[in-house]
mmCIF file of C-alpha atoms in Angstrom:
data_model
loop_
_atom_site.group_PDB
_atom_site.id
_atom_site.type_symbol
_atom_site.label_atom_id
_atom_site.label_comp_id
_atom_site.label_asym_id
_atom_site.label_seq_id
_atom_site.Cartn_x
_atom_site.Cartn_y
_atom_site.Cartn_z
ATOM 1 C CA UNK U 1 0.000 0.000 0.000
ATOM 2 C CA UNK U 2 1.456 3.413 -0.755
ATOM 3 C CA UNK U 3 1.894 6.333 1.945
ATOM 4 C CA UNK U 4 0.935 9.270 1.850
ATOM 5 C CA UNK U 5 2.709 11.287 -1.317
ATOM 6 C CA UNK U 6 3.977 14.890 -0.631
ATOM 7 C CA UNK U 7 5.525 16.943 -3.333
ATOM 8 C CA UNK U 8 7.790 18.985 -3.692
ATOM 9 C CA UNK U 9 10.150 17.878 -1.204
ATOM 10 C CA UNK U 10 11.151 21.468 -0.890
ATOM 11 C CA UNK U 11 10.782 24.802 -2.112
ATOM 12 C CA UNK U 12 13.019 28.164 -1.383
ATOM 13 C CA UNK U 13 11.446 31.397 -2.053
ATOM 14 C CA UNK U 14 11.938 35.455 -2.105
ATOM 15 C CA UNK U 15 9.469 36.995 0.156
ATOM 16 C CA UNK U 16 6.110 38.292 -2.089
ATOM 17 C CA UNK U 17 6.456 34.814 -4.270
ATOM 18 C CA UNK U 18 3.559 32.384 -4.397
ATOM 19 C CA UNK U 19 3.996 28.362 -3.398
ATOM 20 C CA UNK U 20 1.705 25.311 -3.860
ATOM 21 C CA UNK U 21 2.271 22.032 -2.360
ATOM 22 C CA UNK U 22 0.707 19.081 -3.162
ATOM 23 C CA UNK U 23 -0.772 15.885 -1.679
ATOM 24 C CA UNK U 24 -1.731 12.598 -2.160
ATOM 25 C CA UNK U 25 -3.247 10.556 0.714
ATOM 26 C CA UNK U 26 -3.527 7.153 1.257
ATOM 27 C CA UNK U 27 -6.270 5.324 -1.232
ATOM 28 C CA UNK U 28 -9.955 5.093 0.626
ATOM 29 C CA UNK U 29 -8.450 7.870 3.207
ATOM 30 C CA UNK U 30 -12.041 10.453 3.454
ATOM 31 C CA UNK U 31 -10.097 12.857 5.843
ATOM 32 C CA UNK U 32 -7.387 14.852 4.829
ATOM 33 C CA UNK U 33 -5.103 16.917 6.972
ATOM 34 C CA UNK U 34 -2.243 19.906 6.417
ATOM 35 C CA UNK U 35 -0.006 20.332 9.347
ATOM 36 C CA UNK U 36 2.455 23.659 9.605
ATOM 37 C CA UNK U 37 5.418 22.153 11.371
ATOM 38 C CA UNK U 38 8.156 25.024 12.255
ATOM 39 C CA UNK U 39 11.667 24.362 13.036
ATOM 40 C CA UNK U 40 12.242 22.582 16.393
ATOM 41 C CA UNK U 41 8.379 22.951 17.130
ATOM 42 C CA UNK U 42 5.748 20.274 17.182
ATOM 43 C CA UNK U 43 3.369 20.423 14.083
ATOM 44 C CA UNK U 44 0.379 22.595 14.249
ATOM 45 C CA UNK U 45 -3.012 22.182 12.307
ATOM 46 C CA UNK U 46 -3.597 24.311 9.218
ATOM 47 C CA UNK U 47 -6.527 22.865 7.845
ATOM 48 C CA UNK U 48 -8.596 19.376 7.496
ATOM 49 C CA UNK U 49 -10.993 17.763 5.283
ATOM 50 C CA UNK U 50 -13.342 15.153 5.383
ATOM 51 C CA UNK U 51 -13.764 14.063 1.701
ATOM 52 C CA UNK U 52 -13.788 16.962 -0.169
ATOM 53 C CA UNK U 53 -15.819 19.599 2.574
ATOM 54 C CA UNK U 54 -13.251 21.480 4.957
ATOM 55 C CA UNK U 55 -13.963 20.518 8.537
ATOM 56 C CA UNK U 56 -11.983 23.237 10.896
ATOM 57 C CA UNK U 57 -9.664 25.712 8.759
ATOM 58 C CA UNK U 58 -9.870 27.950 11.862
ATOM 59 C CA UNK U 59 -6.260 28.155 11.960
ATOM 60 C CA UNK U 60 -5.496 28.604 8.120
ATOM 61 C CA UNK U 61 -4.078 32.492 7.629
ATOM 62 C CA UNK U 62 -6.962 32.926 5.424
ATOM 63 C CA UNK U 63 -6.086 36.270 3.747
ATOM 64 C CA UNK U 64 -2.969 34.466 2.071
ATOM 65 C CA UNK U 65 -2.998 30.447 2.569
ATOM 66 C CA UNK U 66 -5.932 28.613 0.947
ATOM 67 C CA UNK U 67 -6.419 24.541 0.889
ATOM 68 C CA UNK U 68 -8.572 22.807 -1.670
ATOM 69 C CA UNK U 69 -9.371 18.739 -2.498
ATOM 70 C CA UNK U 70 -12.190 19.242 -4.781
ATOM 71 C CA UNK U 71 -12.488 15.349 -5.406
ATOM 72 C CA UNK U 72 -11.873 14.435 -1.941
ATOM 73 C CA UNK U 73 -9.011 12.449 -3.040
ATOM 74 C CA UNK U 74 -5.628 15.021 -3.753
ATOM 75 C CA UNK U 75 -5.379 18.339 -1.874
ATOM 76 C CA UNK U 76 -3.410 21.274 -2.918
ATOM 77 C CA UNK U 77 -2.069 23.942 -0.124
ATOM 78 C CA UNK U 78 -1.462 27.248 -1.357
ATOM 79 C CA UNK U 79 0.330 30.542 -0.097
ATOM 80 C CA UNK U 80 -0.221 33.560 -1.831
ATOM 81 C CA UNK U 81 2.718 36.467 -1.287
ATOM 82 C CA UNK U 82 4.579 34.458 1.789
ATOM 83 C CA UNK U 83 6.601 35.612 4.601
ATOM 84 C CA UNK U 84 9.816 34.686 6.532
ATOM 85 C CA UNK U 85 7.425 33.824 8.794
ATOM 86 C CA UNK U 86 6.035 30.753 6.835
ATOM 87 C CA UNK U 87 9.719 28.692 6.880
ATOM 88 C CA UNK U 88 8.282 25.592 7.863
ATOM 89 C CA UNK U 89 8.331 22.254 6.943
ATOM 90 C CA UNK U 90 4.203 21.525 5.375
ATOM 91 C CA UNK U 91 2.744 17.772 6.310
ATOM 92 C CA UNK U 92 0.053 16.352 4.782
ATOM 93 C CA UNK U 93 -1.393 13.365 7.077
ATOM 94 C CA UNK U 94 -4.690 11.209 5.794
ATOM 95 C CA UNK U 95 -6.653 8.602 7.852
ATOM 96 C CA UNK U 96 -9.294 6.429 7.319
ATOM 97 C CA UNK U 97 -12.986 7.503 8.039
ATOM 98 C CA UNK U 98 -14.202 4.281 10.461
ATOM 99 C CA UNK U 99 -13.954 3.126 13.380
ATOM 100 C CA UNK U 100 -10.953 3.707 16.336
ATOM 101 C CA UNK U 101 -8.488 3.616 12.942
ATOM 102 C CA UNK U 102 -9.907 7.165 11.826
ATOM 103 C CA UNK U 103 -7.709 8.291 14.796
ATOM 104 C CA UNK U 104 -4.628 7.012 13.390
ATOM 105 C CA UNK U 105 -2.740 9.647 11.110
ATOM 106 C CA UNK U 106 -0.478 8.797 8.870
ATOM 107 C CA UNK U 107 1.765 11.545 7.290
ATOM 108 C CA UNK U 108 3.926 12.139 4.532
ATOM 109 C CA UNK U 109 7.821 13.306 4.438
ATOM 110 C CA UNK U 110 6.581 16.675 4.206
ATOM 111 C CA UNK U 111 7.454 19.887 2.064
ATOM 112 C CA UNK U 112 10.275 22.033 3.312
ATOM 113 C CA UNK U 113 9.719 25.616 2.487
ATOM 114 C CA UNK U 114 12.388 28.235 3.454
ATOM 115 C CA UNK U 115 11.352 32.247 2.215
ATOM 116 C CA UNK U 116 14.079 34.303 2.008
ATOM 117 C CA UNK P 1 -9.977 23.199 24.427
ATOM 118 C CA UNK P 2 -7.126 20.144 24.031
ATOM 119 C CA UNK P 3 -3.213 20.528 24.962
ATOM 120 C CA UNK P 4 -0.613 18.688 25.421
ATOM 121 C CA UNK P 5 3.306 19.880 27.225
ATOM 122 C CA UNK P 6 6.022 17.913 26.720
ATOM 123 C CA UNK P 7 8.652 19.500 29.570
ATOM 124 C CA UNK P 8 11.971 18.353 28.386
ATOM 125 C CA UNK P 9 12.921 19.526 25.004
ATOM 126 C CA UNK P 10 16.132 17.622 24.783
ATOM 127 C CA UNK P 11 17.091 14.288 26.489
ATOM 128 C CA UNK P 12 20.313 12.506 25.893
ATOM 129 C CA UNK P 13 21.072 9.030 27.559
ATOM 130 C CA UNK P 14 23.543 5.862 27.147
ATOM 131 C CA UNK P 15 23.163 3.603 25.091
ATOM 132 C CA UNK P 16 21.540 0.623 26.706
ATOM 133 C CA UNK P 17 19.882 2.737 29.448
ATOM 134 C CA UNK P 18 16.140 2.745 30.145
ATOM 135 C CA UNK P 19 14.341 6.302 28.749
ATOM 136 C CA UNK P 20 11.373 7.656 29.808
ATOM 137 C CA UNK P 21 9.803 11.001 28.016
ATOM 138 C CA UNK P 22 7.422 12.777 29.849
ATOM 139 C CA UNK P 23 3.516 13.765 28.553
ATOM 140 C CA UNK P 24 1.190 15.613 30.330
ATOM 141 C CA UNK P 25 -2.013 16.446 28.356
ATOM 142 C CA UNK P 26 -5.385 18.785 29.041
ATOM 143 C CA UNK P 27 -8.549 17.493 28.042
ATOM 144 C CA UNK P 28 -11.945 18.414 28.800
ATOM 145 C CA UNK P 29 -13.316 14.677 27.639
ATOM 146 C CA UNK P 30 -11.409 10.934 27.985
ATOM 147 C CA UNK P 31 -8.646 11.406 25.751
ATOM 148 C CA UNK P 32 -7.048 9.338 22.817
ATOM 149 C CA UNK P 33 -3.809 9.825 23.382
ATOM 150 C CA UNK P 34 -0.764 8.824 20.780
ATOM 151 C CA UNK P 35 3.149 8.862 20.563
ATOM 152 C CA UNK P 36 4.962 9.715 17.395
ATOM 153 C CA UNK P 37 8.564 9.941 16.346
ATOM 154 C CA UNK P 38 10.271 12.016 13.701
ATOM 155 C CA UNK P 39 13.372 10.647 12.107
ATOM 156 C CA UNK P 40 15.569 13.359 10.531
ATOM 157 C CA UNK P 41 13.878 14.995 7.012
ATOM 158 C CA UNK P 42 11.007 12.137 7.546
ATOM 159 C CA UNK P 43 7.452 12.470 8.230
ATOM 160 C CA UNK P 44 5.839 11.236 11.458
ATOM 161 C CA UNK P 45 5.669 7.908 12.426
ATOM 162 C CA UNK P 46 3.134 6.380 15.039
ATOM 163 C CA UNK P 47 4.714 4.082 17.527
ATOM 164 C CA UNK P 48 1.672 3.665 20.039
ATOM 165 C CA UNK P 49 -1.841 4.733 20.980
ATOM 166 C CA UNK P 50 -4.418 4.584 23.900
ATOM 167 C CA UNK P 51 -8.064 4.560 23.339
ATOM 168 C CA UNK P 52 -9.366 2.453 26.532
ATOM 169 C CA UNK P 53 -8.797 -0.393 29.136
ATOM 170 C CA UNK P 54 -5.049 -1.916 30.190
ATOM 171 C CA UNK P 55 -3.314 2.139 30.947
ATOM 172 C CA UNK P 56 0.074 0.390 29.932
ATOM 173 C CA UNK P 57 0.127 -0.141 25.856
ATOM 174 C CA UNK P 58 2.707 -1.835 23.728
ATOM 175 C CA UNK P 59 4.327 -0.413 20.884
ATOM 176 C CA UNK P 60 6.968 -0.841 17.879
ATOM 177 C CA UNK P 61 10.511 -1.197 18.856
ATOM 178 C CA UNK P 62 10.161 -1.734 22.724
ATOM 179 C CA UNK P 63 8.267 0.960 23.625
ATOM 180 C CA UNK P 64 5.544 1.259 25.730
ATOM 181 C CA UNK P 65 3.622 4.549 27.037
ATOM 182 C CA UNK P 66 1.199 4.404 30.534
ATOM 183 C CA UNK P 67 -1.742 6.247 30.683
ATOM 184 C CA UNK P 68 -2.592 8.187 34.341
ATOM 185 C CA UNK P 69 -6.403 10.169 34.463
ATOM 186 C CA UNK P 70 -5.607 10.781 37.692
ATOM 187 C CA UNK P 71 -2.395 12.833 37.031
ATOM 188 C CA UNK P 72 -3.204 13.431 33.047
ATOM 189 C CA UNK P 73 -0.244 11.909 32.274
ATOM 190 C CA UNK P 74 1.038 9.538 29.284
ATOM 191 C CA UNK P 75 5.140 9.104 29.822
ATOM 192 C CA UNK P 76 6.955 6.629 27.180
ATOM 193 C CA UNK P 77 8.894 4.589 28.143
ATOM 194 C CA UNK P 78 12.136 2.174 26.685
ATOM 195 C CA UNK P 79 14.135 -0.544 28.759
ATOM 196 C CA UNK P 80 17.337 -0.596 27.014
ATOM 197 C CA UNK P 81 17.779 2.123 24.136
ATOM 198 C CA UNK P 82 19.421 1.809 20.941
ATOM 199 C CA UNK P 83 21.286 4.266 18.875
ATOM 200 C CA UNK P 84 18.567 3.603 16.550
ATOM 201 C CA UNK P 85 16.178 5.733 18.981
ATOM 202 C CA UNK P 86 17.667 8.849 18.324
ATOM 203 C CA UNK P 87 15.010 11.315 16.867
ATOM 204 C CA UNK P 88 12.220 13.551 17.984
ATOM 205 C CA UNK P 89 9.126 12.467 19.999
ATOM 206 C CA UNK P 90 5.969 14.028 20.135
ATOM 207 C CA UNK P 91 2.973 13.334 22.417
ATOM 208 C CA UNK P 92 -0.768 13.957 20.867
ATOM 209 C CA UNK P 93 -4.047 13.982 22.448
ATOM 210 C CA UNK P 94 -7.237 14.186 20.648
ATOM 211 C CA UNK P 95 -10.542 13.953 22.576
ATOM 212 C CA UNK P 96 -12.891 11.484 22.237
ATOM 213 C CA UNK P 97 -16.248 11.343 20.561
ATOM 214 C CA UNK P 98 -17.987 14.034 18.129
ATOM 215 C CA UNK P 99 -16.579 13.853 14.693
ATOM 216 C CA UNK P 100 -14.034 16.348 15.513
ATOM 217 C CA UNK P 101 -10.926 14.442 14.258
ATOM 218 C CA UNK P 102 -8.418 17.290 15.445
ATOM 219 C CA UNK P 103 -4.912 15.735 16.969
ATOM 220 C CA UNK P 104 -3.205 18.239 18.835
ATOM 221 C CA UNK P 105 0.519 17.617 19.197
ATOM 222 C CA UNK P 106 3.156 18.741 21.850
ATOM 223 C CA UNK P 107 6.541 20.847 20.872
ATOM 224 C CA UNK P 108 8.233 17.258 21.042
ATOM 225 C CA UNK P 109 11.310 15.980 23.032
ATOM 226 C CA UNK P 110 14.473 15.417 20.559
ATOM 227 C CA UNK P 111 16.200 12.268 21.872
ATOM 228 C CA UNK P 112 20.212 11.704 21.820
ATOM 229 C CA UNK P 113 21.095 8.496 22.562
ATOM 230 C CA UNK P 114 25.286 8.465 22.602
ATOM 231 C CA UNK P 115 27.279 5.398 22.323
#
């Protein structure tokens, strides 16, 4: 079975520039998740779905990061004009929707973004 | 609202000596509770979880975590460590019930095990 698929592996950019990761979750995953993981910190949600509706985007910077997955299979994570402040490494985690499994996350190697 | 502190932010022990990493979590509901590791440039692995029943679970390479309500605890644990176990840990609590799915993760412990 394949993992979760995260690409790129990582991105540099000049402050102002635009970046979109991309994610592929495990096959028959419905819920979807994008994890901000700074350096040295634990990771922190973005953003989740459940199939292809958003569920809590409550901590998503709204007025410059956007998430889609209109089939409820890939997701895309967008920032629009990023910041210093966005060096991060990006995770993208899927689990299954049943049962005690859906509590089990499994994430992918993650995007490492530095803005310069 | 969920949380979880993990107090030590580095560890380092010997090689072959017994490791414990400490997780305390806030919860307003009976917690899941879960232990990950982070090798270097590598996602997040799971290595053990607690749902219900026995508060000691097994997990994957030796480990094992124990769950305390009573002091909202959930410390892993290692007999003997390896070089091997060098990497970062990181407690995560979600609460049970609801079809909020939300895992909530500590600022990890980064683990040196020296030879």
């Amino acid at each position: 079975e394949a993992g979760v698929t995260q690409s790129p592996r990582y991105a540099v950019l000049q402050e102002g520039q635009a970046v979109s990761f991309w994610c592929d979750p495990i096959s028959g995953h419905d819920t979807l998740y994008w994890y901000q993981q700074p350096r040295d910190q634990g990771p922190q949600l973005l953003v989740y779905f459940r199939d292809e509706a958003v569920i809590d985007n409550s901590q998503l910077p709204s007025d410059r990061f956007s998430a889609v997955r209109p089939k409820g299979t890939n997701s895309t994570l967008k920032i629009q004009s990023a910041k210093q402040g966005d060096t991060a490494t990006y995770l993208c985690a899927s689990s299954p929707g049943l049962g005690y499994s859906q509590n089990t996350l499994y994430f992918g190697a993650g995007t490492r973004l530095s803005v310069l | 609202a969920q949380s979880v502190t993990q107090p030590d932010a580095r560890v380092t022990v010997s090689e072959g000596a017994s490791l414990q990493l400490r997780c305390k979590y806030s919860s307003s509901v009976t917690p899941y509770l879960f232990w990950y590791v982070q090798y270097p440039r590598q996602g997040l692995q799971l290595l053990l979880k607690y749902y219900s029943g026995d508060p000691v679970v097994q997990g994957v390479n030796g480990f094992e975590a124990e769950f305390s309500k009573s002091n909202s605890s959930f410390h892993l644990r290692k007999a003997s460590v390896h070089w091997s176990d060098s990497a970062v840990y990181f407690c995560a609590v979600r609460n049970s019930g609801g079809s909020n799915a939300k895992l909530t993760f500590g600022k990890g412990t980064k683990l040196s095990v020296k030879s």
